[in-house]
Coordinates of C-alpha atoms and ligand atoms in Angstrom, one line a residue:
M1 CA 0.0 0.0 0.0
K2 CA 1.2 3.5 -0.8
I3 CA 0.5 6.7 1.1
H4 CA 0.7 10.3 0.2
E5 CA 3.7 12.6 0.8
Y6 CA 1.9 14.5 3.5
Q7 CA 1.1 11.3 5.3
A8 CA 4.7 10.0 5.0
K9 CA 5.9 13.3 6.4
Q10 CA 3.5 13.0 9.4
L11 CA 4.9 9.6 10.1
M12 CA 8.5 10.8 9.8
A13 CA 7.8 13.8 12.1
A14 CA 6.2 11.4 14.7
H15 CA 9.5 9.4 14.6
G16 CA 11.6 12.5 15.2
I17 CA 12.8 12.9 11.6
P18 CA 13.1 16.5 10.4
V19 CA 10.5 17.5 7.8
P20 CA 9.3 21.0 6.7
L21 CA 6.1 22.4 8.3
G22 CA 3.1 21.8 6.2
K23 CA -0.7 21.5 6.0
V24 CA -2.9 19.4 3.7
A25 CA -5.8 21.2 2.0
V26 CA -8.7 19.9 0.0
S27 CA -10.1 23.3 -0.8
V28 CA -8.9 26.7 -2.0
E29 CA -9.9 28.3 1.3
A30 CA -8.0 25.7 3.3
A31 CA -4.9 26.2 1.2
V32 CA -5.0 30.0 1.7
A33 CA -5.7 29.6 5.4
A34 CA -2.6 27.5 5.8
V35 CA -0.3 30.2 4.5
R36 CA -0.1 32.7 7.4
P37 CA 0.6 30.2 10.2
L38 CA 3.3 28.5 8.1
V39 CA 5.0 31.8 7.3
E40 CA 4.9 32.9 10.9
Q41 CA 6.1 29.6 12.4
S42 CA 8.9 29.0 9.9
G43 CA 9.9 32.6 9.5
N44 CA 10.3 32.0 5.7
P45 CA 8.1 34.1 3.4
V46 CA 8.4 31.3 0.7
V47 CA 5.9 28.5 0.6
V48 CA 5.5 25.5 -1.7
V49 CA 2.2 24.1 -3.1
K50 CA 2.5 20.5 -3.9
S51 CA 0.0 18.1 -5.6
Q52 CA -0.7 15.0 -3.6
I53 CA -1.0 12.0 -5.8
H54 CA 0.5 8.5 -5.6
A55 CA 3.1 9.2 -8.2
G56 CA 6.4 11.0 -8.4
G57 CA 7.8 13.4 -11.0
R58 CA 5.4 16.1 -10.0
G59 CA 8.0 18.8 -10.1
K60 CA 8.4 18.3 -13.8
G61 CA 4.8 17.2 -14.5
T62 CA 2.2 19.5 -16.0
F63 CA -1.6 19.7 -15.8
K64 CA -3.8 18.7 -18.8
E65 CA -6.0 21.7 -18.2
H66 CA -3.1 24.1 -17.6
P67 CA 0.0 23.1 -19.7
D68 CA 2.0 25.9 -18.2
L69 CA 1.4 24.8 -14.6
R70 CA 3.7 22.3 -12.7
G71 CA 2.7 19.8 -10.1
V72 CA 5.0 21.4 -7.5
N73 CA 5.1 25.2 -7.3
V74 CA 7.4 27.4 -5.2
V75 CA 5.6 30.6 -4.3
T76 CA 8.1 33.5 -3.8
A77 CA 5.5 36.4 -4.0
G78 CA 5.9 36.9 -0.3
L79 CA 9.5 38.0 -0.6
Q80 CA 8.3 41.4 -1.9
G81 CA 4.6 41.5 -1.4
G82 CA 4.3 40.1 2.2
V83 CA 2.0 37.4 3.3
E84 CA -1.1 38.8 1.5
A85 CA 0.7 38.4 -1.8
T86 CA 1.6 34.8 -0.9
E87 CA -2.1 34.1 0.0
A88 CA -3.2 35.5 -3.3
A89 CA -0.7 33.5 -5.3
V90 CA -1.7 30.3 -3.3
A91 CA -5.4 31.0 -4.0
D92 CA -4.7 31.2 -7.7
L93 CA -2.6 28.0 -7.7
A94 CA -5.0 26.0 -5.7
E95 CA -7.9 27.2 -7.9
R96 CA -6.2 25.7 -10.9
M97 CA -4.5 22.7 -9.4
L98 CA -7.5 21.2 -7.4
G99 CA -9.7 19.0 -9.6
S100 CA -7.2 19.1 -12.5
T101 CA -5.3 16.2 -14.0
L102 CA -1.6 16.1 -13.4
V103 CA 0.5 14.1 -15.9
T104 CA 4.0 13.0 -14.9
I105 CA 6.4 10.4 -16.1
Q106 CA 5.0 8.1 -13.5
T107 CA 1.3 8.6 -14.0
G108 CA 1.1 7.5 -17.6
P109 CA -0.5 9.6 -20.3
S110 CA -4.0 9.6 -18.6
G111 CA -2.6 11.4 -15.5
K112 CA -4.1 11.6 -12.1
R113 CA -6.7 13.9 -10.7
V114 CA -5.4 16.2 -7.9
N115 CA -7.8 16.1 -5.0
R116 CA -5.4 17.3 -2.2
L117 CA -2.7 19.9 -2.0
Y118 CA 0.1 20.1 0.6
V119 CA 1.1 23.6 1.5
E120 CA 4.6 23.6 2.9
Q121 CA 7.1 26.1 4.2
G122 CA 9.9 27.0 1.9
V123 CA 13.4 25.6 2.6
N124 CA 16.7 27.2 1.7
I125 CA 18.3 24.4 -0.3
D126 CA 22.0 24.1 -0.4
R127 CA 22.4 20.5 -1.6
E128 CA 19.9 18.0 -2.9
L129 CA 20.7 14.4 -2.0
Y130 CA 18.9 11.1 -2.5
L131 CA 18.1 8.6 0.3
A132 CA 16.0 5.5 0.3
V133 CA 15.4 2.5 2.5
L134 CA 14.1 -0.4 0.5
L135 CA 13.3 -4.0 1.1
D136 CA 15.6 -6.3 -0.9
R137 CA 13.7 -9.5 -1.1
A138 CA 16.7 -11.5 -2.3
L139 CA 18.7 -10.5 0.7
A140 CA 15.6 -10.5 3.0
R141 CA 16.8 -7.3 4.5
N142 CA 16.3 -3.6 4.1
I143 CA 19.0 -1.8 2.3
V144 CA 19.9 1.9 2.4
M145 CA 20.7 3.6 -0.9
A146 CA 22.1 7.1 -0.9
S147 CA 23.4 9.4 -3.6
T148 CA 24.7 12.9 -4.2
E149 CA 22.5 13.1 -7.3
G150 CA 19.3 14.1 -5.5
G151 CA 16.3 15.7 -7.1
M152 CA 17.0 13.8 -10.3
D153 CA 15.6 10.7 -11.9
I154 CA 17.4 8.0 -9.8
E155 CA 16.8 5.2 -12.3
K156 CA 18.9 7.3 -14.8
V157 CA 21.7 7.7 -12.2
A158 CA 21.6 3.9 -11.5
E159 CA 22.0 3.2 -15.2
E160 CA 24.5 5.8 -16.3
T161 CA 26.6 6.4 -13.2
P162 CA 26.0 3.4 -10.9
D163 CA 29.1 4.3 -8.8
K164 CA 27.3 7.4 -7.6
I165 CA 24.9 5.2 -5.6
L166 CA 26.1 4.1 -2.1
R167 CA 24.6 1.1 -0.4
A168 CA 24.4 -0.4 3.0
E169 CA 22.6 -3.5 4.3
V170 CA 20.6 -3.2 7.4
D171 CA 21.0 -6.1 9.8
P172 CA 17.5 -6.6 11.2
A173 CA 18.9 -7.6 14.7
V174 CA 21.0 -4.5 15.3
G175 CA 19.7 -2.0 12.8
L176 CA 22.0 0.3 10.7
A177 CA 25.3 0.4 12.6
T178 CA 26.9 3.8 13.3
F179 CA 29.9 3.0 11.2
Q180 CA 27.6 2.3 8.2
A181 CA 25.8 5.6 8.8
N182 CA 29.1 7.4 9.1
G183 CA 30.4 5.9 5.9
L184 CA 27.2 6.9 4.0
G185 CA 27.6 10.5 5.3
W186 CA 31.2 10.7 4.3
G187 CA 30.4 9.2 0.9
L188 CA 27.9 12.0 0.4
G189 CA 30.6 14.5 1.1
L190 CA 29.0 15.7 4.4
E191 CA 31.0 17.2 7.1
G192 CA 30.6 18.8 10.5
P193 CA 27.1 19.4 11.9
A194 CA 25.4 18.3 8.6
H195 CA 27.2 15.0 8.9
T196 CA 26.2 14.5 12.5
E197 CA 22.6 15.3 11.6
F198 CA 22.6 12.9 8.6
V199 CA 23.9 10.0 10.8
L200 CA 21.0 10.5 13.2
F201 CA 18.6 11.0 10.3
V202 CA 19.5 7.7 8.5
K203 CA 19.6 5.7 11.7
T204 CA 16.2 6.9 12.7
L205 CA 14.8 6.3 9.2
T206 CA 16.0 2.7 9.0
A207 CA 14.6 2.0 12.5
M208 CA 11.3 3.4 11.4
A209 CA 11.3 1.3 8.3
T210 CA 11.7 -1.9 10.3
Q211 CA 9.1 -0.8 12.9
L212 CA 6.4 0.2 10.3
D213 CA 7.1 -2.7 7.9
T214 CA 7.7 -0.5 4.9
D215 CA 8.8 -1.9 1.7
L216 CA 10.0 1.5 0.4
I217 CA 10.9 4.8 1.8
E218 CA 12.3 7.2 -0.7
I219 CA 13.4 10.7 0.0
N220 CA 14.3 12.6 -3.1
P221 CA 15.5 15.1 -2.4
L222 CA 17.0 14.9 1.0
V223 CA 18.1 18.4 1.5
V224 CA 21.1 20.0 3.3
T225 CA 19.9 23.5 4.0
K226 CA 21.9 26.7 3.9
E227 CA 21.7 26.5 7.7
A228 CA 23.5 23.1 7.5
T229 CA 20.5 21.1 8.7
V230 CA 19.3 17.9 7.0
I231 CA 15.6 17.7 6.2
A232 CA 13.3 15.5 4.1
L233 CA 11.9 17.7 1.3
D234 CA 10.0 14.8 -0.3
G235 CA 8.7 11.5 1.0
K236 CA 7.4 8.5 -0.7
M237 CA 6.4 5.5 1.4
G238 CA 5.0 2.0 0.7
F239 CA 4.1 -0.8 3.1
D240 CA 4.1 -4.5 3.0
D241 CA 0.3 -5.3 2.7
N242 CA 0.8 -8.6 4.6
A243 CA 2.0 -6.6 7.6
L244 CA -0.7 -4.0 7.6
Y245 CA -2.8 -5.8 10.2
R246 CA -0.1 -4.8 12.7
H247 CA -0.5 -1.1 11.8
P248 CA -4.2 -0.2 11.8
D249 CA -3.4 3.5 11.9
I250 CA -1.4 3.2 8.7
A251 CA -4.1 1.0 7.1
N252 CA -6.5 3.9 7.7
M253 CA -4.3 6.1 5.6
R254 CA -5.3 4.2 2.5
D255 CA -6.6 6.6 -0.2
E256 CA -9.0 4.5 -2.3
T257 CA -9.3 7.2 -4.9
E258 CA -5.6 6.6 -5.8
E259 CA -6.0 2.8 -6.3
D260 CA -6.9 0.8 -9.4
P261 CA -10.7 0.2 -9.0
A262 CA -10.4 -3.4 -10.2
E263 CA -7.7 -4.2 -7.7
L264 CA -9.8 -2.5 -5.0
E265 CA -12.9 -4.6 -5.8
A266 CA -10.7 -7.7 -5.9
K267 CA -9.4 -6.9 -2.4
E268 CA -12.9 -6.3 -1.1
T269 CA -14.1 -9.6 -2.4
G270 CA -11.1 -11.5 -1.1
L271 CA -9.5 -12.3 -4.5
S272 CA -5.8 -12.0 -5.3
Y273 CA -5.7 -10.0 -8.5
I274 CA -2.8 -8.3 -10.3
K275 CA -3.3 -6.6 -13.6
L276 CA -0.9 -7.4 -16.4
N277 CA -0.6 -6.1 -20.0
G278 CA -1.6 -9.1 -22.1
T279 CA -5.0 -10.0 -23.7
I280 CA -6.0 -13.3 -22.1
G281 CA -7.8 -12.9 -18.8
C282 CA -7.2 -15.8 -16.4
M283 CA -9.4 -17.1 -13.6
V284 CA -7.7 -19.7 -11.6
N285 CA -7.8 -21.2 -8.1
G286 CA -4.5 -21.4 -6.3
A287 CA -1.4 -19.3 -6.8
G288 CA 0.6 -22.3 -8.1
L289 CA -2.0 -23.2 -10.7
A290 CA -2.3 -19.5 -11.6
M291 CA 1.4 -19.3 -12.2
S292 CA 1.5 -22.4 -14.4
T293 CA -1.6 -21.2 -16.3
M294 CA 0.3 -18.0 -17.1
D295 CA 3.3 -20.0 -18.2
I296 CA 1.3 -22.3 -20.5
I297 CA -0.5 -19.3 -22.1
K298 CA 2.9 -17.8 -22.9
H299 CA 4.2 -21.1 -24.1
F300 CA 1.5 -21.2 -26.8
G301 CA 2.2 -17.6 -27.8
G302 CA -0.4 -15.7 -25.7
E303 CA 0.0 -13.0 -23.1
P304 CA -1.9 -13.1 -19.8
A305 CA -3.9 -10.0 -19.0
N306 CA -3.8 -10.7 -15.2
F307 CA -3.0 -12.9 -12.4
L308 CA -6.2 -13.9 -10.6
D309 CA -6.4 -16.4 -7.8
V310 CA -10.0 -17.0 -6.6
G311 CA -8.6 -19.0 -3.7
G312 CA -9.3 -22.4 -2.4
G313 CA -12.8 -21.8 -1.1
A314 CA -14.3 -19.2 -3.4
N315 CA -18.0 -18.9 -3.6
A316 CA -20.3 -18.1 -6.5
E317 CA -20.3 -14.3 -5.7
Q318 CA -16.5 -14.2 -5.8
V319 CA -16.4 -16.0 -9.1
A320 CA -18.9 -13.5 -10.5
A321 CA -16.8 -10.6 -9.2
A322 CA -13.8 -12.2 -10.9
I323 CA -15.6 -12.2 -14.2
R324 CA -16.6 -8.6 -13.7
I325 CA -13.1 -7.5 -12.9
I326 CA -11.5 -9.4 -15.8
T327 CA -14.1 -8.1 -18.4
A328 CA -13.7 -4.5 -17.2
D329 CA -10.2 -4.5 -18.6
P330 CA -10.5 -3.2 -22.2
N331 CA -7.3 -5.2 -23.3
V332 CA -9.0 -8.6 -22.6
K333 CA -9.8 -10.5 -25.8
G334 CA -10.6 -13.8 -24.2
I335 CA -10.9 -15.6 -20.8
F336 CA -9.4 -18.8 -19.7
V337 CA -11.0 -20.4 -16.6
N338 CA -8.7 -23.1 -15.3
I339 CA -10.0 -24.6 -12.1
F340 CA -8.9 -27.6 -10.1
G341 CA -11.7 -28.4 -7.7
G342 CA -10.2 -29.8 -4.6
I343 CA -11.7 -27.9 -1.6
M344 CA -13.6 -25.9 -4.1
R345 CA -16.3 -27.8 -6.0
C346 CA -16.7 -27.6 -9.7
D347 CA -20.4 -27.0 -9.5
T348 CA -19.8 -23.9 -7.3
I349 CA -17.5 -22.6 -10.0
A350 CA -20.0 -23.4 -12.7
A351 CA -22.8 -21.6 -10.7
G352 CA -20.5 -18.6 -10.3
I353 CA -19.6 -18.5 -14.0
I354 CA -23.3 -18.7 -15.0
S355 CA -24.4 -15.9 -12.6
G356 CA -21.4 -13.8 -13.4
V357 CA -21.9 -14.0 -17.2
K358 CA -25.6 -13.4 -16.8
E359 CA -24.8 -10.2 -14.9
V360 CA -22.0 -8.7 -17.0
G361 CA -22.4 -10.5 -20.3
L362 CA -19.6 -12.2 -22.2
P363 CA -18.2 -9.8 -24.7
V364 CA -15.2 -12.1 -25.4
P365 CA -14.7 -15.9 -25.9
M366 CA -14.3 -18.0 -22.8
V367 CA -12.6 -21.3 -22.5
V368 CA -13.4 -23.4 -19.4
R369 CA -11.3 -26.2 -18.0
L370 CA -12.7 -27.9 -14.9
E371 CA -11.3 -30.8 -13.1
G372 CA -11.9 -32.4 -9.7
T373 CA -14.7 -32.7 -7.2
N374 CA -18.2 -32.7 -8.8
V375 CA -16.7 -32.1 -12.3
E376 CA -19.5 -33.9 -14.1
L377 CA -22.1 -31.8 -12.4
G378 CA -20.2 -28.6 -13.1
K379 CA -19.8 -29.5 -16.8
Q380 CA -23.5 -30.4 -17.1
M381 CA -24.5 -27.1 -15.5
L382 CA -22.4 -25.2 -18.0
D383 CA -23.7 -27.2 -21.0
E384 CA -27.3 -26.7 -19.9
S385 CA -26.8 -22.9 -19.3
G386 CA -26.8 -22.2 -23.0
L387 CA -23.8 -19.9 -22.5
N388 CA -21.4 -19.6 -25.4
L389 CA -18.4 -21.3 -23.8
V390 CA -15.7 -23.5 -25.1
T391 CA -14.8 -26.4 -22.8
A392 CA -11.4 -28.1 -22.6
T393 CA -10.5 -31.4 -21.0
D394 CA -7.1 -30.4 -19.9
M395 CA -4.9 -27.4 -19.3
K396 CA -2.9 -27.7 -22.5
E397 CA -5.9 -28.0 -24.7
G398 CA -7.5 -25.0 -22.9
A399 CA -4.5 -22.8 -23.3
Q400 CA -4.2 -23.7 -27.0
K401 CA -7.9 -23.0 -27.6
I402 CA -7.9 -19.6 -25.9
V403 CA -4.7 -18.5 -27.7
E404 CA -6.3 -19.4 -31.0
L405 CA -9.6 -17.7 -30.2
T406 CA -7.8 -14.4 -29.3
R407 CA -5.6 -14.3 -32.3
Ligands
LIG1 P1 8.5 15.1 -7.2 O1 8.9 15.9 -8.4 O2 7.2 14.5 -7.3 O3 9.6 14.2 -6.8 O4 8.3 16.3 -6.0 P2 9.4 16.9 -5.0 O5 8.7 16.9 -3.7 O6 10.7 16.1 -5.0 O7 9.6 18.4 -5.5 C1 10.2 18.7 -6.7 C2 11.2 19.8 -6.6 O8 10.7 20.9 -6.1 C3 12.3 19.4 -5.6 O9 13.4 18.6 -6.2 C4 12.9 20.8 -5.3 O10 13.9 21.2 -6.2 C5 11.6 21.7 -5.5 N1 11.2 22.2 -4.1 C6 10.3 21.5 -3.3 N2 10.2 22.2 -2.1 C7 11.0 23.3 -2.2 C8 11.3 24.4 -1.3 O11 10.9 24.4 -0.2 N3 12.2 25.3 -1.8 C9 12.7 25.2 -3.0 N4 13.5 26.2 -3.4 N5 12.4 24.2 -3.9 C10 11.6 23.3 -3.5
LIG2 MN1 10.9 14.0 -5.3

């Protein structure tokens, strides 16, 4: 699960990590009202208005409705005009940003609607660094990545100048050791008070990552200010879904408007669904069978449109939801249902398919392969349903048939 920048910063602040002062706003009035207290508390006449969407690249992104407007805007009007000028500029920005669609390299061409803004104090930037804590599944540990090339596209840095990325492994038993934190700080060219602050920053951040079960914390840029303090100017945070039950407060930060509606419906009905880019929708029970179904589709020259596991004990409603989710994907040209009825009975699956198809229709060909408990009854129900389905006796035949039908 991902959260917004403002939420990530709230969590960081609660763990004692320095972040700029800021206030989230969902209306123009709220954005304007945030200005005066921020300017007074920070003593900095500059504020920044930032779009809150679950995607990066906002600083360089532009709005569909306002091609000249960026996703992150530094407001300097207050340097000359005082706080009233800042308020007027923020009003104008908020008016145009809220409800508009921001397109960045990470949103794809359709962009994302901006429903919230974060109004933040300005920071006097001396250097922009990159810092991330990410879960390395191969090592089964968090690793810290740091670079002097902050504020830039880190994938590009990794590709073109990989030596500019420093790494350290976090031992889960002891956390990031002081010598490791020192080494990262020196590698970033930090000295004196900024080095000391960085060491505390990165140690606190890695401890927080472990405590909150994050799979990613990315701070780009991590800023060294002209006052030689170290502060998180941006914050991206993702969590291991399997550990969310341990963090109900974080689970509550979920913003459903940012999530793929199909994945959301799948989650609510208890299905494991992951959208892919192919054309053959798959409905399978069991993760292992789902994997091998995807393999065999590829083997015969097709591309799966999704991974979908209806689980070992799915009911007819879940099967119907699965059909709804698969057919909602405009890329889907055919559906392959591949079920081994062990715990799950084939007649239950058949009933689900019949009611699902009656509900949403069947705009594309469907191949059904059933095997296992009550298979004869299941097949009979499908035959008598009058639905336009193709049946297959085994997995190989089913995969071949669906690939042919979607050609
Ligand atoms: P992203 O583009 O989605 O990663 O958004 P960021 O939060 O990283 O903001 C983009 C850029 O805006 C940063 O790299 C900074 O250069 C700039 N920026 C953000 N806040 C401030 C600020 O307080 N002062 C100044 N001068 N620039 C800022
Ligand atoms: Mn950033």
